[in-house]
PDB file of C-alpha atoms and ligand atoms in Angstrom:
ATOM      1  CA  UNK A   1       0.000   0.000   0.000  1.00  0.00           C
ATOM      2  CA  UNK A   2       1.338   3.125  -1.107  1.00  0.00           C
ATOM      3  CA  UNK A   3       1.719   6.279   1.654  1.00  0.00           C
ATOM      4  CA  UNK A   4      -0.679   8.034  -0.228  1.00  0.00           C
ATOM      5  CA  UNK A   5      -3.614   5.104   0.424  1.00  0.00           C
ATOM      6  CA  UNK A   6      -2.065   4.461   3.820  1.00  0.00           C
ATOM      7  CA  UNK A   7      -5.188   5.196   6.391  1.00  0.00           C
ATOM      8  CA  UNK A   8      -5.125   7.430   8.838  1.00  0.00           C
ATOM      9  CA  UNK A   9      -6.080   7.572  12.397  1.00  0.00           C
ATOM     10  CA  UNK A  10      -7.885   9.975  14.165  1.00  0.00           C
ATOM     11  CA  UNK A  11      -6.295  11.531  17.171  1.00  0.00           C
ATOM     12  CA  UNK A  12      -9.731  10.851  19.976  1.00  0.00           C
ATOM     13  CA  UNK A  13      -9.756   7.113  18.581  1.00  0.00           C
ATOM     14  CA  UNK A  14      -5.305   6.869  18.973  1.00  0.00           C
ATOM     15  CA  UNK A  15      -6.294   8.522  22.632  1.00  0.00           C
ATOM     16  CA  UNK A  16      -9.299   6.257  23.488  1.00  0.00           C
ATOM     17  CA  UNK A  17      -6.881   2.815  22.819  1.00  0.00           C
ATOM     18  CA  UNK A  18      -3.828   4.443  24.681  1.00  0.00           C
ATOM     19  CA  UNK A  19      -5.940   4.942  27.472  1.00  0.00           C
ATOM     20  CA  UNK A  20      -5.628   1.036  28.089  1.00  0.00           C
ATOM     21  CA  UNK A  21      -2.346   0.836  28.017  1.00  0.00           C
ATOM     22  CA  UNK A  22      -0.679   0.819  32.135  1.00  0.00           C
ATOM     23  CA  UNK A  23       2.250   3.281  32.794  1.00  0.00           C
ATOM     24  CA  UNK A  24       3.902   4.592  35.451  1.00  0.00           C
ATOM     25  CA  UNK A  25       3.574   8.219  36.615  1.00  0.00           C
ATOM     26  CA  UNK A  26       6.785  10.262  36.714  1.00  0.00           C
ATOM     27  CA  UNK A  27       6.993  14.081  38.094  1.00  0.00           C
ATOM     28  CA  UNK A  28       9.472  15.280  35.624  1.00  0.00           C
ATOM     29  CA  UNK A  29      11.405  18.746  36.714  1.00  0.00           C
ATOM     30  CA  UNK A  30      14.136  20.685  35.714  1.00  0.00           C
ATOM     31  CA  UNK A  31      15.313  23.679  37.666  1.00  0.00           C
ATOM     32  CA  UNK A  32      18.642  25.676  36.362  1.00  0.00           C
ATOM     33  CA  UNK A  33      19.303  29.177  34.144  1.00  0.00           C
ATOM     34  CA  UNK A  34      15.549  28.234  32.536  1.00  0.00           C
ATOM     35  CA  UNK A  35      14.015  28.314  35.882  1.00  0.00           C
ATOM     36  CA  UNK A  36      12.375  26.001  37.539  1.00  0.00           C
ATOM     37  CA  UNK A  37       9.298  23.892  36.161  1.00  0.00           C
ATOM     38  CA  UNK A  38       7.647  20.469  36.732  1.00  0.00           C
ATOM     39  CA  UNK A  39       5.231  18.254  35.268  1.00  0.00           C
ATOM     40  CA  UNK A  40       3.248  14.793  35.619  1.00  0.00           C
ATOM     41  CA  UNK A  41       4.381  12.379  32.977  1.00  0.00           C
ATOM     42  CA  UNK A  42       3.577   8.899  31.574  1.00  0.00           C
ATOM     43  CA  UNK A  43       5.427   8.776  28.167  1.00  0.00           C
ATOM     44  CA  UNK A  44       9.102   7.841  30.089  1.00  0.00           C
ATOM     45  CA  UNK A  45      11.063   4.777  29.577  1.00  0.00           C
ATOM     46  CA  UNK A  46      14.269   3.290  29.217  1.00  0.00           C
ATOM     47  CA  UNK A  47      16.673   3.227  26.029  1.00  0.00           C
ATOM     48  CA  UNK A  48      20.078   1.771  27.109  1.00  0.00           C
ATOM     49  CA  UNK A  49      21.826   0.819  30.066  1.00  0.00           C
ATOM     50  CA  UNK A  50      25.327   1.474  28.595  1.00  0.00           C
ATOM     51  CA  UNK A  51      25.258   4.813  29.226  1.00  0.00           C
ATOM     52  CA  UNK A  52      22.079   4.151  31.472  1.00  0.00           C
ATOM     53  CA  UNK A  53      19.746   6.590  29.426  1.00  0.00           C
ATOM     54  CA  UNK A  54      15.855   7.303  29.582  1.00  0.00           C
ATOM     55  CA  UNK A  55      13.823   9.005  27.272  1.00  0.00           C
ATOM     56  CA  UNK A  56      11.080  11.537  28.003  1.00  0.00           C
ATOM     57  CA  UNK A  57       8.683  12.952  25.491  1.00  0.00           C
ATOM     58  CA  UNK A  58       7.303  16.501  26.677  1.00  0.00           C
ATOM     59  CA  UNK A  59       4.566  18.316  24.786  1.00  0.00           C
ATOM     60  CA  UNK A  60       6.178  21.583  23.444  1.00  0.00           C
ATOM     61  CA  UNK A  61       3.049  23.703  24.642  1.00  0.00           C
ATOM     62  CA  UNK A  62       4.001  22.153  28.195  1.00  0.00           C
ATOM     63  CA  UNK A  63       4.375  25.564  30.448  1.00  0.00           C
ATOM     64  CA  UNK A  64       7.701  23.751  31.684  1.00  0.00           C
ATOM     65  CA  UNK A  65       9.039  22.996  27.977  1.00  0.00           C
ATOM     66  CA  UNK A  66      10.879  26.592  27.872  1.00  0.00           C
ATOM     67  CA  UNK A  67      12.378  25.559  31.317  1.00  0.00           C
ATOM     68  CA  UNK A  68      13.005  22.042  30.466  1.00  0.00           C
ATOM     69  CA  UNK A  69      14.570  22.909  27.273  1.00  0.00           C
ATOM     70  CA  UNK A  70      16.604  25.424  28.555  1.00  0.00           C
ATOM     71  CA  UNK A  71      18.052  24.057  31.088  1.00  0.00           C
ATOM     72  CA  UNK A  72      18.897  20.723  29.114  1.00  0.00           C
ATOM     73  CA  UNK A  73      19.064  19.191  32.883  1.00  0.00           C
ATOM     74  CA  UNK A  74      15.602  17.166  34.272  1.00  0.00           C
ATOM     75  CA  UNK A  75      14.582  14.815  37.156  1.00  0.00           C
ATOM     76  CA  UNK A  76      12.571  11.747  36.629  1.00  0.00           C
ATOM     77  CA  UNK A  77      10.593  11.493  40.223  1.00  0.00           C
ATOM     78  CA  UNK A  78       8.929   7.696  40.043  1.00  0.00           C
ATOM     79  CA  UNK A  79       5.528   8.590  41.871  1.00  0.00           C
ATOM     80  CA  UNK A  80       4.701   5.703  44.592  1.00  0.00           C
ATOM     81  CA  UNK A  81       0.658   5.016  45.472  1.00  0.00           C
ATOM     82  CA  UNK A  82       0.093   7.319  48.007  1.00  0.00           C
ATOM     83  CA  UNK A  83       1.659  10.366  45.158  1.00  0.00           C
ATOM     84  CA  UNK A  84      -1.290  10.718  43.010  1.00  0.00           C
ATOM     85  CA  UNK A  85      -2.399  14.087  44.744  1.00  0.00           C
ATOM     86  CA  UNK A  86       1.033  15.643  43.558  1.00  0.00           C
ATOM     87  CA  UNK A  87       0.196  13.944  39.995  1.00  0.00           C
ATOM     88  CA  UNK A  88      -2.574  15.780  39.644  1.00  0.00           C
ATOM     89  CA  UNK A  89      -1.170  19.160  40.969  1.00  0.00           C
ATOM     90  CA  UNK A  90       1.773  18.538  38.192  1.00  0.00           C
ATOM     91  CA  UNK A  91      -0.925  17.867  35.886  1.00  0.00           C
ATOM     92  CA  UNK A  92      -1.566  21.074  34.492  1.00  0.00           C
ATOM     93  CA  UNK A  93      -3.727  24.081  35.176  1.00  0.00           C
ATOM     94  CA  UNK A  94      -1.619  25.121  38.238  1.00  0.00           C
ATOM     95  CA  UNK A  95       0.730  27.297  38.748  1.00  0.00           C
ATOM     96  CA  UNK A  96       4.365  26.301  39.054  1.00  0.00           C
ATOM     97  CA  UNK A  97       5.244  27.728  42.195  1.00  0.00           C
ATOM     98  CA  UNK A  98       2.243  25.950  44.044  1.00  0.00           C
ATOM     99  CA  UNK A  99       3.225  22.991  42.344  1.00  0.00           C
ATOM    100  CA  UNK A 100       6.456  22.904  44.414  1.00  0.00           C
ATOM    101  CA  UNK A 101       4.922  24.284  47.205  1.00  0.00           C
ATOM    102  CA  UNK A 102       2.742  21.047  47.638  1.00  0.00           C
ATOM    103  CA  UNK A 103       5.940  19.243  48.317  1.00  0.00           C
ATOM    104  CA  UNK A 104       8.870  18.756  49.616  1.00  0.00           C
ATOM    105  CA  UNK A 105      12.212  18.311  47.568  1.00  0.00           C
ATOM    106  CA  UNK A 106      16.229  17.734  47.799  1.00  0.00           C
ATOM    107  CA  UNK A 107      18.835  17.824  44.517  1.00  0.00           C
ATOM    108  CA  UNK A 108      21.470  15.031  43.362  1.00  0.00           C
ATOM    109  CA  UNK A 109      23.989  15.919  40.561  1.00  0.00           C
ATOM    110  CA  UNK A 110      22.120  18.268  38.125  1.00  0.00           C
ATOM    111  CA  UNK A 111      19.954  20.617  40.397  1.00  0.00           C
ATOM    112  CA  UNK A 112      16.809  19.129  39.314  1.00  0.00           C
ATOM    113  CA  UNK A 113      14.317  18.991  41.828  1.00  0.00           C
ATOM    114  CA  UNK A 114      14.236  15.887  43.354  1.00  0.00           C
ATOM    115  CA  UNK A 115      10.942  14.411  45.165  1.00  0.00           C
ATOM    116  CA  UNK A 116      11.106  13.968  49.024  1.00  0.00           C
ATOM    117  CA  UNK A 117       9.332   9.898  49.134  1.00  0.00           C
ATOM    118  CA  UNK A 118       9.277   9.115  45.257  1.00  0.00           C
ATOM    119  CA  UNK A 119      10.065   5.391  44.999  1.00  0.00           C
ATOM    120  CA  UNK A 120      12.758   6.252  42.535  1.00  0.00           C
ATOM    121  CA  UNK A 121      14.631   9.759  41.323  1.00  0.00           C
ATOM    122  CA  UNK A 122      16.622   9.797  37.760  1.00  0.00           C
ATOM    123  CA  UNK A 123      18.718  12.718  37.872  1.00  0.00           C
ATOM    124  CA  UNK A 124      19.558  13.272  34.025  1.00  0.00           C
ATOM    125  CA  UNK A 125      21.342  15.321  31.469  1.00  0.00           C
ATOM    126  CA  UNK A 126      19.531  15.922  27.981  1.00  0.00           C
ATOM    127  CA  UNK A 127      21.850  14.309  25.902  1.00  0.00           C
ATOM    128  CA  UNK A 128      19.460  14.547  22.446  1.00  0.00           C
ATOM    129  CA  UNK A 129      16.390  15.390  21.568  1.00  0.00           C
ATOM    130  CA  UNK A 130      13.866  14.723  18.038  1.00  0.00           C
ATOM    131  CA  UNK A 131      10.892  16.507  17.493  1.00  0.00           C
ATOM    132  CA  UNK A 132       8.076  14.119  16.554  1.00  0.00           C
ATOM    133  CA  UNK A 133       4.600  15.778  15.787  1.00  0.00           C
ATOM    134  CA  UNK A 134       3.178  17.817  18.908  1.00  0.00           C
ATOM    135  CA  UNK A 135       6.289  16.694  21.501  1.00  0.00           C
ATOM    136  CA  UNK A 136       9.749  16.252  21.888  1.00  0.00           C
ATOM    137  CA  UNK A 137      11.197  12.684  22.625  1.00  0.00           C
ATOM    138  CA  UNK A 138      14.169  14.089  24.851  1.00  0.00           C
ATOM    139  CA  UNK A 139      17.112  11.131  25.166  1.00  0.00           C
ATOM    140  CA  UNK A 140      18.753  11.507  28.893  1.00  0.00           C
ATOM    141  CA  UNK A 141      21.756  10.002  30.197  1.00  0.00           C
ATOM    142  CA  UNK A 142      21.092   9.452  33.974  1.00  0.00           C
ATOM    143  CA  UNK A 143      24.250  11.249  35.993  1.00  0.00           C
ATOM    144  CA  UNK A 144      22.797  10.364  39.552  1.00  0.00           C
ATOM    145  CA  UNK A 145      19.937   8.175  41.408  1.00  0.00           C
ATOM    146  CA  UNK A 146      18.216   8.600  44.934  1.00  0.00           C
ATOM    147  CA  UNK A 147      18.005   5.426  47.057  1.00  0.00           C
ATOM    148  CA  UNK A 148      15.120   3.525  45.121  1.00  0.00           C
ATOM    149  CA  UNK A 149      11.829   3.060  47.663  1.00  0.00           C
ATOM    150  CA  UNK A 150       9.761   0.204  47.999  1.00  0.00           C
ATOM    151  CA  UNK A 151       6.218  -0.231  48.480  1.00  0.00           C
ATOM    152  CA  UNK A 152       3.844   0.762  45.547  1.00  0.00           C
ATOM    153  CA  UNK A 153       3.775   2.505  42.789  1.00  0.00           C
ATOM    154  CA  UNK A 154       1.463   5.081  41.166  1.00  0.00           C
ATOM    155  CA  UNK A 155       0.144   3.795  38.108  1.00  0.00           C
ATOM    156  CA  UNK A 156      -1.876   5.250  35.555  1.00  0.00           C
ATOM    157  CA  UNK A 157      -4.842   3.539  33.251  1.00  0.00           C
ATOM    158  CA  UNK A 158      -8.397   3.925  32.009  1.00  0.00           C
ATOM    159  CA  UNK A 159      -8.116   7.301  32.785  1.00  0.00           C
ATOM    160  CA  UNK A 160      -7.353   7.332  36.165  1.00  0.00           C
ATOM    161  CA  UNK A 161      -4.999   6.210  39.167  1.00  0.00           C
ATOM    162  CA  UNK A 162      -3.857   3.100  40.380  1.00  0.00           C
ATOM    163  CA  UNK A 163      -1.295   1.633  42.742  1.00  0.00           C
ATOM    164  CA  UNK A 164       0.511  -1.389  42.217  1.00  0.00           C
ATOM    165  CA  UNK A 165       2.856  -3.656  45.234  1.00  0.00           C
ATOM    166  CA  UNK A 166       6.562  -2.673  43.741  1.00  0.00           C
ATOM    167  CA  UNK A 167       9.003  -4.196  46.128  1.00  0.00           C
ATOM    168  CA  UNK A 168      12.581  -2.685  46.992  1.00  0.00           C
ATOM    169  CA  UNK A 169      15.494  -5.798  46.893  1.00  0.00           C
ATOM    170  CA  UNK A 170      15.523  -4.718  50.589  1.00  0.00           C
ATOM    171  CA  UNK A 171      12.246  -5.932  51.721  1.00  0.00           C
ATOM    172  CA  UNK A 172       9.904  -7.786  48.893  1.00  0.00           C
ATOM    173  CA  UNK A 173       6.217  -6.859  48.711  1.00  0.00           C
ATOM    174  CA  UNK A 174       4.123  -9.055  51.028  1.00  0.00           C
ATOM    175  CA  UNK A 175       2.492 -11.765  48.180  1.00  0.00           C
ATOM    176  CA  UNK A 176      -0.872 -10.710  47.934  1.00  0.00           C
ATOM    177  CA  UNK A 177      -3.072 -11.085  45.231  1.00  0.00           C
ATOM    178  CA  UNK A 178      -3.013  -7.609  42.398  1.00  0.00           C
ATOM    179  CA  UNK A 179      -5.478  -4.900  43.242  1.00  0.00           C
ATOM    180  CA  UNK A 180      -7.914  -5.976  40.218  1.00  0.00           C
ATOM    181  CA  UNK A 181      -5.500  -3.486  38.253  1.00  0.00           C
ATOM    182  CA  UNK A 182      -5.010  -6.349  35.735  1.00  0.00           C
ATOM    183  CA  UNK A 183      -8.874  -6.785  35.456  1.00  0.00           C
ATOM    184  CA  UNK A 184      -9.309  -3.504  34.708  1.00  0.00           C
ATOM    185  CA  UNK A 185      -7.468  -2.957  31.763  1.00  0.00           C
TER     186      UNK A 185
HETATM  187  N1  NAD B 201       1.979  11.816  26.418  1.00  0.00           N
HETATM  188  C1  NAD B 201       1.212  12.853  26.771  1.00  0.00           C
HETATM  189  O1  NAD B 201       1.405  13.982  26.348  1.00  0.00           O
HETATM  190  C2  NAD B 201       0.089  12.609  27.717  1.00  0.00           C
HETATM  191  C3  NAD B 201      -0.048  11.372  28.368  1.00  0.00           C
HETATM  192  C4  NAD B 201      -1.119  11.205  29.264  1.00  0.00           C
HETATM  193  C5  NAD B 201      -2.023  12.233  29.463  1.00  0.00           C
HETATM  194  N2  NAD B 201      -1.828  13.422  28.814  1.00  0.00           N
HETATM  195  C6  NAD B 201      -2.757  14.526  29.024  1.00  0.00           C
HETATM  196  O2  NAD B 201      -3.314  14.446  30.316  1.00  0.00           O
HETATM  197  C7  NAD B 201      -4.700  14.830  30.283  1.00  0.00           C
HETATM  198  C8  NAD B 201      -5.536  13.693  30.843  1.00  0.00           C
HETATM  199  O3  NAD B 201      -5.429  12.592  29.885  1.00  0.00           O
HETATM  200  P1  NAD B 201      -6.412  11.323  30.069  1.00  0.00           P
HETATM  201  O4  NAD B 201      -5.571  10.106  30.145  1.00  0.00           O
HETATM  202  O5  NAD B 201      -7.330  11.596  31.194  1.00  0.00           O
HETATM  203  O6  NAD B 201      -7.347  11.244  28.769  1.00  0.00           O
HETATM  204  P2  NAD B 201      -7.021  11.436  27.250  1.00  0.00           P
HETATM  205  O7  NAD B 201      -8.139  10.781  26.522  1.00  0.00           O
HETATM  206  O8  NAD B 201      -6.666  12.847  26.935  1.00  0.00           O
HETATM  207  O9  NAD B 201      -5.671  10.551  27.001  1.00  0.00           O
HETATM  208  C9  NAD B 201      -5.763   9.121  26.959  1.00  0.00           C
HETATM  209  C10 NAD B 201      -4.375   8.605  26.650  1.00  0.00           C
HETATM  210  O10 NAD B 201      -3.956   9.091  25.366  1.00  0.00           O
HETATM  211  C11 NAD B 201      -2.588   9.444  25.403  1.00  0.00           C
HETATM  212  N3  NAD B 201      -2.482  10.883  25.122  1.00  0.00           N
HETATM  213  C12 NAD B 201      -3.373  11.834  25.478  1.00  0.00           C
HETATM  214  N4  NAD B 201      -3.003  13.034  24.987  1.00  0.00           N
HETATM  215  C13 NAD B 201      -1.834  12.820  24.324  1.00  0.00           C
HETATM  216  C14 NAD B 201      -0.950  13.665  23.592  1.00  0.00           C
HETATM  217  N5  NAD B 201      -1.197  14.973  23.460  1.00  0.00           N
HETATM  218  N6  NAD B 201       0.157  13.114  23.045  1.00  0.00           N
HETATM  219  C15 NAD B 201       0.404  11.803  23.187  1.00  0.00           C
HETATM  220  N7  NAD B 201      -0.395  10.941  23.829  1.00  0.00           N
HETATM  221  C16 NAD B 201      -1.501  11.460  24.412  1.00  0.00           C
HETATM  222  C17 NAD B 201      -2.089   9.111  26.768  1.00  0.00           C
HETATM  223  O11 NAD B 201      -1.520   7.812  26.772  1.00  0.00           O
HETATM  224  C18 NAD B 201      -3.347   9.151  27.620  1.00  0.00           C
HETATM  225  O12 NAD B 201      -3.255   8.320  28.769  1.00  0.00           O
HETATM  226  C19 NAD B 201      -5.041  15.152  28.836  1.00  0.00           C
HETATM  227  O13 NAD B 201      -4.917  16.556  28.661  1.00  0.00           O
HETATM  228  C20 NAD B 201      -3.920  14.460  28.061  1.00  0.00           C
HETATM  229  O14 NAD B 201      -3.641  15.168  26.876  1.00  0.00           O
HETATM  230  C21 NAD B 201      -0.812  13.627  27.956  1.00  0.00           C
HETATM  231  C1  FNR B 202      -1.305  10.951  34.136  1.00  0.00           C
HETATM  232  C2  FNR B 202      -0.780  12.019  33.212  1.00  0.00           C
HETATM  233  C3  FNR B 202       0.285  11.710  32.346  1.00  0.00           C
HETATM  234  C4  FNR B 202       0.801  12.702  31.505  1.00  0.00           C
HETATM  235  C5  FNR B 202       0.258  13.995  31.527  1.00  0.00           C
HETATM  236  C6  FNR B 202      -0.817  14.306  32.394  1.00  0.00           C
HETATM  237  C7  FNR B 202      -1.314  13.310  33.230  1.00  0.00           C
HETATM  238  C8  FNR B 202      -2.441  13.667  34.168  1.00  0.00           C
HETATM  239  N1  FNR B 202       0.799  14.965  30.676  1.00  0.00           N
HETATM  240  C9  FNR B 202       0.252  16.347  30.614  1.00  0.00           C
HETATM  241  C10 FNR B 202       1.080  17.311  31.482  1.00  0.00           C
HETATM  242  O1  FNR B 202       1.291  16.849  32.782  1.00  0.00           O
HETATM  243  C11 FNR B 202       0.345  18.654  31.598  1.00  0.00           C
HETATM  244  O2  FNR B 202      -0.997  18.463  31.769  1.00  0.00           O
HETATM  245  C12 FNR B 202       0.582  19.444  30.348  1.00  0.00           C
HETATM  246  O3  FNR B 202       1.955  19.612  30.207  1.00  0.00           O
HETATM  247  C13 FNR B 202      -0.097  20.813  30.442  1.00  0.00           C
HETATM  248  O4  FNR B 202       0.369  21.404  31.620  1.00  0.00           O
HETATM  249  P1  FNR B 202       0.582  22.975  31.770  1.00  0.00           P
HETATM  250  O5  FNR B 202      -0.728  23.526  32.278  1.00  0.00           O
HETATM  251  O6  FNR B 202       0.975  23.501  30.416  1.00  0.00           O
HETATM  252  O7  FNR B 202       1.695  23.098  32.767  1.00  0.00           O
HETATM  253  C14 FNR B 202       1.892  14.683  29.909  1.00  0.00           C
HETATM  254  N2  FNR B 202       2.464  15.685  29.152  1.00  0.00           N
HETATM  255  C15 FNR B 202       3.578  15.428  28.408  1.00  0.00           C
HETATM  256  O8  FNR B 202       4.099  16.321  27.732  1.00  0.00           O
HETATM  257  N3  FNR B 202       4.148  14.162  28.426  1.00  0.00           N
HETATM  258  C16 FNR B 202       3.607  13.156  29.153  1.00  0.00           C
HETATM  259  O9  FNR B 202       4.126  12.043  29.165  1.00  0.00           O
HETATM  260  C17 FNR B 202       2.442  13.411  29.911  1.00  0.00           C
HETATM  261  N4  FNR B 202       1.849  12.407  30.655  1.00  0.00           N
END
């Protein structure tokens, strides 16, 4: 089929299936010469482990793409269950500096805020960066991690939140059987 017969999808029907797909929620910052800015994120995942490098795609009318950009440092925060009230806050419609406010946050390597109880903290450098349709898949090497938590983790599907048993090497999650998350999706 030639690209000129290929069909075409339409944007509320590619949003409708990705809203069954389960992700993790991420508070990605950056703080630096750009300023400071934050916001909730699902599209994150890993690319290599040799450098260990993540990738990040960020919607360039984001209010923290100017910062993010700018700065070329972020944070990955890993939200963990009880997080979803700072998900929404970083979800848009708020203003930055009661964003941070709701919070509270140390640094690692970079400068990039990094979230006081997140079950995991990727402190990165923006190594690359291709622009693909409305967002920006930004390619980070990670330069510095927090401890990693255990417990659960925040995740996101059907449209709303979820928390899932994620257990630390330290102490492994109680078995118990899933939260119905499965079921759900
Ligand atoms: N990757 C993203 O940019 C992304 C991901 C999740 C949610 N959001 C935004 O968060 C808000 C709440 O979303 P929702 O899940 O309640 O319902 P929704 O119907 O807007 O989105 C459903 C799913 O579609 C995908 N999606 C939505 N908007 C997208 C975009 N602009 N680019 C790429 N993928 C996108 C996501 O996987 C999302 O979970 C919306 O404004 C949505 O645009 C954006
Ligand atoms: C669960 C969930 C997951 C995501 C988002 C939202 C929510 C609720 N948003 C949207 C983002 O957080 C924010 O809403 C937009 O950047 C608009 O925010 P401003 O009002 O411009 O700061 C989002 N945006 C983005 O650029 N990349 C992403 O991966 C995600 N993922």
């Amino acid at each position: 089929m030639s690209e000129t017969t290929m069909p075409t999808v339409e944007a509320g029907a590619f949003r409708e299936a990705m809203s069954h797909l389960a992700s993790s929620v991420h508070l990605v910052t950056s703080d630096g010469p750009g300023g400071r800015a934050g916001f909730t994120a699902s599209s994150v995942c890993s690319v290599s482990d040799a450098p260990p490098t993540l990738l990040v795609c960020i919607n360039r009318t984001s209010s923290a793409y100017a910062a993010v950009s700018g700065n070329a440092v972020l944070c990955v925060n890993t939200l963990s269950g009880e997080q979803a009230g700072i998900a929404g806050a970083f979800g848009g419609r708020t203003p930055m500096d009661e964003r941070f406010a709701a919070a509270a946050w140390g640094e690692l390597a970079t400068g990039a805020p990094v979230l006081e109880g997140a079950l995991a903290a990727f402190d990165c450098r923006i190594v690359a960066r291709h622009a693909v349709g409305s967002h920006d898949v930004l390619f980070c090497e990670v330069v510095d991690l927090s401890e990693p938590g255990g417990g659960e983790g925040l995740v996101y599907a059907g449209r709303r939140y979820h928390t899932l048993p994620v257990s630390s090497p330290a102490s492994p999650a109680p078995a118990r059987k899933t939260d119905g998350l499965l079921g759900a999706l």
